[in-house]
Amino acid sequence: NLALTYWCQYKCKTCNIWRRRPTDELTTPEILTFVRKNPHVSWLDVTGGEIFLRDDIGDIFDAIAESWRELFLLHFPTNGFLTSRIVTVAERLAKSRVPQVIVTVSIDGDQALNDDIRGITGGFERQVETLNRLRQIDGIRTVVGMTLSRFNVGQIERTFEAVRAECPGLEMSDFH
């Protein structure tokens, strides 16, 4: 696991990461030095907060894809809000030499429940848009991640149906 940031624009009831101000996060040169000095990584989960809030995320992924020749699997979650940035970076990764790239788009309920839990109006729409656009990229495996909590317990099937209504062809196996 490589935690790149604790910044997040959502205000989730289940996380509260948004309440703390991140300090002492790794700089771009520090991350690129780490990548260069550790070339034998085969499996990587890149986490945050929301990693796409970093302006350098594309450069970081480019360095990882170019430098880590043994990298077999690259996974990262996203809250899906910054659709254009996420899709642009995913398209670059799809053209890289990394054999498996998996993106988890987090969705915690149908539109009303998701936006309530995540504390941001319009989040569900943006998350679904990101999910649909990522699913169109050859070489990117996209799944839906759901954080189960007291706020959405018993809502898995309802959430799946709400997402599937917006994402034709989505299967339960795409839901994690």
XYZ file of N, CA and C in Angstrom:
528
model
N 0.847 -1.186 0.000
C 0.000 0.000 0.000
C 0.884 1.236 0.000
N 0.546 2.156 -0.853
C 1.245 3.429 -0.910
C 0.207 4.524 -0.708
N 0.214 5.139 0.475
C -0.727 6.212 0.798
C -0.145 7.527 0.309
N -0.812 8.141 -0.646
C -0.295 9.360 -1.267
C -0.833 10.645 -0.665
N -2.016 10.594 -0.074
C -2.596 11.818 0.500
C -3.711 11.456 1.465
N -3.985 12.381 2.348
C -5.153 12.256 3.212
C -6.187 13.325 2.885
N -5.970 14.077 1.803
C -6.956 15.059 1.360
C -8.155 14.350 0.749
N -9.326 14.874 0.997
C -10.536 14.361 0.358
C -11.584 15.460 0.368
N -12.286 15.618 -0.747
C -13.298 16.649 -0.845
C -14.665 16.168 -0.365
N -14.813 14.870 -0.141
C -16.061 14.349 0.397
C -16.043 14.495 1.923
N -17.209 14.423 2.510
C -17.328 14.540 3.970
C -18.111 13.339 4.499
N -17.555 12.163 4.258
C -18.242 10.915 4.569
C -18.474 10.739 6.071
N -19.658 10.236 6.384
C -19.999 9.925 7.769
C -19.185 8.745 8.282
N -18.712 7.908 7.379
C -18.015 6.683 7.769
C -16.513 6.858 7.907
N -15.975 7.986 7.530
C -14.528 8.119 7.455
C -13.973 9.251 8.314
N -14.462 10.424 8.130
C -14.006 11.615 8.846
C -12.576 12.038 8.531
N -11.970 11.487 7.491
C -10.623 11.899 7.101
C -10.613 13.389 6.742
N -11.744 13.876 6.255
C -11.861 15.266 5.836
C -11.721 16.237 7.000
N -11.863 15.764 8.218
C -11.760 16.638 9.389
C -10.319 16.976 9.754
N -9.379 16.171 9.283
C -7.990 16.454 9.642
C -7.249 17.086 8.473
N -6.385 17.994 8.799
C -5.578 18.665 7.777
C -4.292 17.882 7.615
N -4.097 17.301 6.451
C -2.883 16.516 6.240
C -1.617 17.375 6.360
N -0.621 16.789 6.964
C 0.683 17.449 7.069
C 1.762 16.438 6.723
N 2.875 16.948 6.293
C 4.053 16.115 6.030
C 3.812 14.994 5.029
N 2.968 15.242 4.036
C 2.787 14.234 2.992
C 4.023 14.208 2.110
N 4.238 13.072 1.483
C 5.385 12.934 0.597
C 5.278 13.902 -0.577
N 6.404 14.501 -0.916
C 6.453 15.392 -2.068
C 6.616 14.555 -3.333
N 6.410 15.180 -4.468
C 6.605 14.486 -5.735
C 8.026 13.939 -5.846
N 9.075 14.739 -5.592
C 10.438 14.187 -5.677
C 10.670 13.020 -4.716
N 10.096 13.072 -3.524
C 10.259 11.960 -2.577
C 9.602 10.689 -3.107
N 8.414 10.822 -3.681
C 7.723 9.649 -4.232
C 8.497 9.091 -5.422
N 8.959 9.966 -6.308
C 9.698 9.504 -7.486
C 11.020 8.857 -7.089
N 11.661 9.338 -6.033
C 12.878 8.701 -5.520
C 12.551 7.318 -4.971
N 11.460 7.210 -4.234
C 11.028 5.913 -3.707
C 10.787 4.930 -4.852
N 10.095 5.381 -5.882
C 9.807 4.520 -7.037
C 11.115 4.055 -7.677
N 12.021 4.976 -7.893
C 13.296 4.652 -8.540
C 14.127 3.674 -7.693
N 14.104 3.820 -6.378
C 14.948 2.994 -5.500
C 14.321 1.650 -5.133
N 13.098 1.412 -5.534
C 12.408 0.161 -5.186
C 11.773 -0.457 -6.425
N 12.600 -0.938 -7.347
C 12.093 -1.372 -8.651
C 11.427 -2.748 -8.679
N 11.446 -3.495 -7.584
C 10.979 -4.882 -7.636
C 9.592 -5.084 -7.044
N 8.755 -4.099 -7.127
C 7.382 -4.207 -6.634
C 6.546 -4.919 -7.690
N 5.727 -5.870 -7.240
C 4.904 -6.616 -8.191
C 3.407 -6.355 -8.021
N 2.999 -5.823 -6.881
C 1.587 -5.612 -6.600
C 1.486 -4.318 -5.815
N 0.664 -3.390 -6.262
C 0.585 -2.101 -5.593
C -0.851 -1.627 -5.455
N -1.189 -1.228 -4.232
C -2.433 -0.518 -3.952
C -2.050 0.911 -3.610
N -2.548 1.864 -4.381
C -2.305 3.280 -4.126
C -3.555 3.830 -3.455
N -3.377 4.419 -2.284
C -4.532 4.846 -1.505
C -4.433 6.301 -1.093
N -5.489 6.782 -0.491
C -5.562 8.112 0.060
C -6.603 8.094 1.162
N -7.078 9.196 1.382
C -7.874 10.216 0.819
C -8.175 9.947 -0.653
N -8.345 11.042 -1.335
C -8.641 10.972 -2.763
C -7.375 11.315 -3.529
N -6.758 10.284 -4.134
C -5.452 10.453 -4.778
C -5.501 11.404 -5.958
N -6.668 11.596 -6.562
C -6.753 12.471 -7.724
C -6.797 13.953 -7.352
N -6.748 14.262 -6.075
C -6.582 15.647 -5.645
C -5.120 16.081 -5.752
N -4.221 15.116 -5.925
C -2.811 15.447 -6.145
C -2.637 15.846 -7.607
N -2.057 17.002 -7.836
C -1.805 17.460 -9.202
C -0.812 16.568 -9.936
N 0.016 15.851 -9.188
C 1.081 15.042 -9.772
C 0.722 13.572 -9.950
N -0.535 13.200 -9.751
C -0.899 11.780 -9.770
C -0.559 11.110 -11.097
N -0.755 11.793 -12.201
C -0.410 11.216 -13.505
C 1.079 10.963 -13.624
N 1.896 11.898 -13.160
C 3.350 11.728 -13.193
C 3.797 10.572 -12.302
N 3.148 10.438 -11.149
C 3.492 9.339 -10.239
C 3.177 7.996 -10.893
N 1.983 7.876 -11.461
C 1.617 6.626 -12.126
C 2.510 6.351 -13.343
N 2.861 7.380 -14.082
C 3.774 7.194 -15.217
C 5.108 6.629 -14.732
N 5.638 7.183 -13.664
C 6.922 6.710 -13.130
C 6.828 5.266 -12.662
N 5.737 4.939 -11.997
C 5.540 3.564 -11.527
C 5.463 2.610 -12.716
N 4.645 2.945 -13.699
C 4.461 2.071 -14.867
C 5.753 1.897 -15.656
N 6.565 2.937 -15.740
C 7.817 2.874 -16.493
C 8.938 2.182 -15.714
N 8.975 2.376 -14.412
C 10.109 1.916 -13.615
C 9.946 0.516 -13.035
N 8.748 0.160 -12.691
C 8.547 -1.114 -12.015
C 8.205 -2.184 -13.039
N 9.231 -2.765 -13.609
C 9.089 -3.747 -14.688
C 8.431 -5.045 -14.220
N 8.464 -5.328 -12.930
C 7.856 -6.547 -12.393
C 6.420 -6.314 -11.909
N 5.933 -5.091 -12.041
C 4.592 -4.772 -11.552
C 3.558 -5.572 -12.341
N 2.820 -6.375 -11.630
C 1.807 -7.225 -12.234
C 0.410 -6.627 -12.066
N 0.174 -5.999 -10.903
C -1.150 -5.480 -10.616
C -1.041 -4.122 -9.940
N -1.790 -3.170 -10.456
C -1.894 -1.837 -9.881
C -3.363 -1.585 -9.588
N -3.661 -1.282 -8.338
C -5.037 -1.012 -7.926
C -5.099 0.320 -7.198
N -6.183 1.043 -7.427
C -6.435 2.239 -6.636
C -7.934 2.508 -6.554
N -8.381 2.963 -5.387
C -9.767 3.396 -5.241
C -9.880 4.882 -5.523
N -11.091 5.301 -5.871
C -11.379 6.721 -6.059
C -12.817 6.993 -5.652
N -13.067 8.213 -5.203
C -14.451 8.584 -4.916
C -15.180 8.985 -6.201
N -14.443 9.076 -7.305
C -15.056 9.278 -8.610
C -15.517 10.683 -8.924
N -15.211 11.652 -8.087
C -15.738 12.994 -8.301
C -15.046 13.751 -9.425
N -13.751 13.547 -9.591
C -12.972 14.283 -10.594
C -12.886 13.470 -11.891
N -14.011 13.284 -12.517
C -14.147 12.372 -13.650
C -13.087 12.574 -14.725
N -12.935 13.763 -15.229
C -12.000 13.997 -16.344
C -10.576 13.624 -15.971
N -10.129 14.042 -14.813
C -8.761 13.722 -14.374
C -8.583 12.214 -14.218
N -9.552 11.565 -13.612
C -9.476 10.116 -13.384
C -9.406 9.375 -14.712
N -10.260 9.743 -15.641
C -10.303 9.076 -16.947
C -9.008 9.319 -17.715
N -8.494 10.524 -17.708
C -7.250 10.839 -18.409
C -6.094 9.986 -17.887
N -5.981 9.895 -16.571
C -4.904 9.088 -15.982
C -5.116 7.611 -16.290
N -6.350 7.133 -16.208
C -6.630 5.728 -16.503
C -6.310 5.391 -17.960
N -6.602 6.314 -18.871
C -6.266 6.075 -20.279
C -4.753 5.940 -20.456
N -3.989 6.747 -19.765
C -2.524 6.630 -19.828
C -2.070 5.293 -19.268
N -2.650 4.879 -18.147
C -2.281 3.595 -17.551
C -2.653 2.425 -18.459
N -3.773 2.543 -19.150
C -4.211 1.473 -20.056
C -3.206 1.252 -21.177
N -2.475 2.289 -21.540
C -1.471 2.182 -22.600
C -0.106 1.789 -22.062
N 0.007 1.657 -20.758
C 1.295 1.307 -20.153
C 1.528 -0.197 -20.250
N 2.634 -0.628 -19.752
C 2.983 -2.036 -19.789
C 2.471 -2.809 -18.566
N 1.727 -2.167 -17.665
C 1.198 -2.843 -16.472
C 0.102 -3.819 -16.905
N 0.276 -5.123 -16.612
C -0.688 -6.119 -17.093
C -2.109 -5.955 -16.550
N -2.238 -5.585 -15.267
C -3.572 -5.456 -14.688
C -3.685 -4.129 -13.948
N -4.652 -3.342 -14.353
C -4.968 -2.102 -13.654
C -6.427 -2.207 -13.226
N -6.652 -2.094 -11.925
C -7.999 -2.191 -11.368
C -8.316 -0.880 -10.657
N -9.462 -0.307 -10.999
C -9.918 0.922 -10.370
C -11.217 0.624 -9.632
N -11.259 0.960 -8.355
C -12.476 0.827 -7.572
C -13.115 2.195 -7.429
N -14.351 2.331 -7.921
C -15.122 3.552 -7.725
C -16.057 3.295 -6.547
N -15.920 4.097 -5.518
C -16.705 3.900 -4.291
C -18.096 4.504 -4.424
N -19.097 3.681 -4.152
C -20.501 4.120 -4.150
C -21.176 3.427 -2.971
N -21.805 4.206 -2.095
C -22.302 3.656 -0.832
C -23.817 3.557 -0.711
N -24.523 3.722 -1.813
C -25.980 3.612 -1.769
C -26.570 4.129 -3.054
N -27.898 4.145 -3.115
C -28.543 4.787 -4.260
C -28.240 6.280 -4.163
N -28.761 7.072 -5.088
C -28.366 8.482 -5.144
C -28.566 9.209 -3.815
N -29.734 9.111 -3.246
C -30.018 9.850 -2.009
C -29.156 9.356 -0.850
N -29.066 8.049 -0.698
C -28.292 7.493 0.414
C -26.804 7.755 0.239
N -26.279 7.522 -0.965
C -24.865 7.768 -1.230
C -24.497 9.218 -0.911
N -25.268 10.157 -1.448
C -24.946 11.568 -1.243
C -25.078 11.970 0.224
N -26.014 11.357 0.933
C -26.156 11.623 2.360
C -24.938 11.093 3.134
N -24.578 9.853 2.881
C -23.432 9.248 3.575
C -22.149 9.996 3.246
N -21.989 10.369 1.983
C -20.746 10.986 1.528
C -20.717 12.506 1.718
N -21.830 13.085 2.113
C -21.851 14.491 2.472
C -21.630 15.454 1.319
N -22.021 15.037 0.113
C -21.813 15.910 -1.040
C -22.944 15.694 -2.048
N -23.645 16.743 -2.375
C -24.728 16.663 -3.342
C -24.152 16.480 -4.744
N -24.749 15.561 -5.490
C -24.292 15.305 -6.853
C -23.175 14.291 -6.941
N -22.751 13.758 -5.822
C -21.668 12.780 -5.823
C -22.013 11.516 -6.590
N -23.210 10.975 -6.353
C -23.617 9.744 -7.023
C -23.544 9.901 -8.532
N -24.066 11.026 -9.048
C -24.047 11.253 -10.490
C -22.625 11.273 -11.028
N -21.717 11.929 -10.324
C -20.325 12.001 -10.765
C -19.656 10.627 -10.666
N -19.940 9.893 -9.602
C -19.350 8.576 -9.415
C -19.794 7.627 -10.529
N -21.078 7.660 -10.858
C -21.612 6.807 -11.921
C -21.031 7.216 -13.273
N -20.908 8.512 -13.522
C -20.302 8.975 -14.772
C -18.861 8.462 -14.884
N -18.119 8.573 -13.797
C -16.734 8.081 -13.797
C -16.706 6.579 -14.049
N -17.559 5.853 -13.366
C -17.638 4.405 -13.539
C -17.917 4.053 -14.998
N -18.894 4.690 -15.592
C -19.233 4.402 -16.994
C -18.090 4.735 -17.933
N -17.435 5.851 -17.730
C -16.336 6.231 -18.626
C -15.143 5.307 -18.455
N -14.857 4.900 -17.231
C -13.743 3.969 -17.007
C -14.036 2.605 -17.628
N -15.267 2.173 -17.585
C -15.638 0.867 -18.140
C -15.438 0.811 -19.647
N -15.317 1.953 -20.301
C -15.121 2.002 -21.748
C -13.644 1.913 -22.142
N -12.757 1.915 -21.164
C -11.324 1.922 -21.464
C -10.797 0.489 -21.471
N -10.351 0.023 -22.641
C -9.730 -1.299 -22.720
C -8.461 -1.295 -21.875
N -8.290 -2.353 -21.091
C -7.100 -2.464 -20.258
C -7.295 -1.971 -18.833
N -8.484 -1.481 -18.542
C -8.805 -1.044 -17.178
C -9.960 -1.897 -16.673
N -9.770 -2.536 -15.543
C -10.845 -3.299 -14.896
C -11.447 -2.379 -13.848
N -12.734 -2.132 -13.939
C -13.403 -1.218 -13.033
C -14.428 -1.968 -12.206
N -14.401 -1.715 -10.914
C -15.358 -2.326 -9.998
C -15.966 -1.238 -9.113
N -17.099 -1.571 -8.522
C -17.747 -0.688 -7.563
C -17.384 -1.176 -6.174
N -16.925 -0.272 -5.341
C -16.635 -0.601 -3.943
C -17.674 0.051 -3.055
N -18.134 -0.678 -2.074
C -19.146 -0.150 -1.154
C -18.635 -0.318 0.268
N -18.548 0.781 0.993
C -18.160 0.719 2.395
C -19.413 0.448 3.204
N -19.497 -0.741 3.769
C -20.676 -1.102 4.553
C -20.565 -0.472 5.929
N -21.676 0.103 6.378
C -21.712 0.777 7.668
C -23.125 0.730 8.223
N -23.302 1.288 9.387
C -24.649 1.334 9.975
C -25.592 2.207 9.144
N -25.016 3.042 8.282
C -25.826 3.940 7.464
C -26.426 3.248 6.238
N -25.808 2.163 5.779
C -26.304 1.511 4.564
C -26.457 -0.002 4.712
N -26.403 -0.485 5.934
C -26.575 -1.921 6.154
C -27.929 -2.348 5.576
N -27.933 -3.462 4.894
C -29.162 -3.966 4.279
C -29.485 -3.314 2.945
N -28.584 -2.489 2.414
C -28.856 -1.759 1.181
C -27.988 -2.207 0.003
N -27.341 -3.348 0.122
C -26.440 -3.797 -0.949
C -27.197 -4.015 -2.254
N -28.263 -4.782 -2.213
C -29.014 -5.056 -3.448
C -29.628 -3.784 -4.021
N -30.166 -2.937 -3.174
C -30.761 -1.672 -3.633
C -29.683 -0.784 -4.277
N -28.521 -0.764 -3.670
C -27.414 0.021 -4.227
C -26.995 -0.541 -5.569
N -26.831 -1.857 -5.637
C -26.454 -2.494 -6.898
C -27.459 -2.173 -7.989
N -28.739 -2.275 -7.686
C -29.775 -1.993 -8.689
C -29.748 -0.535 -9.128
N -29.495 0.377 -8.193
C -29.423 1.802 -8.545
C -28.231 2.074 -9.457
N -27.104 1.444 -9.163
C -25.913 1.635 -9.989
C -26.110 0.961 -11.343
N -26.648 -0.251 -11.344
C -26.865 -0.972 -12.598
C -27.844 -0.234 -13.511
N -28.810 0.463 -12.943
C -29.755 1.238 -13.750
C -29.034 2.339 -14.529
N -27.917 2.804 -14.001
C -27.128 3.863 -14.642
C -25.946 3.307 -15.444
N -25.642 2.037 -15.234
C -24.469 1.416 -15.870
C -24.884 0.114 -16.540
N -25.413 0.185 -17.753
C -25.865 -1.034 -18.433
C -24.745 -2.071 -18.523
N -25.117 -3.314 -18.266
C -24.152 -4.402 -18.367
C -23.372 -4.675 -17.096
N -23.555 -3.845 -16.078
C -22.874 -4.077 -14.806
C -23.365 -5.371 -14.194
N -22.458 -6.175 -13.722
C -22.805 -7.464 -13.106
C -22.510 -7.406 -11.612
N -23.129 -8.284 -10.855
C -22.877 -8.333 -9.414
C -21.402 -8.615 -9.133
N -20.724 -9.322 -10.053
C -19.297 -9.604 -9.873
C -18.436 -8.344 -9.981
N -19.023 -7.241 -10.463
C -18.335 -5.955 -10.550
C -18.543 -5.122 -9.288
N -19.164 -5.713 -8.298
C -19.563 -5.024 -7.073
C -18.793 -5.638 -5.912
N -18.008 -4.836 -5.206
C -17.171 -5.362 -4.115
C -17.362 -4.578 -2.838
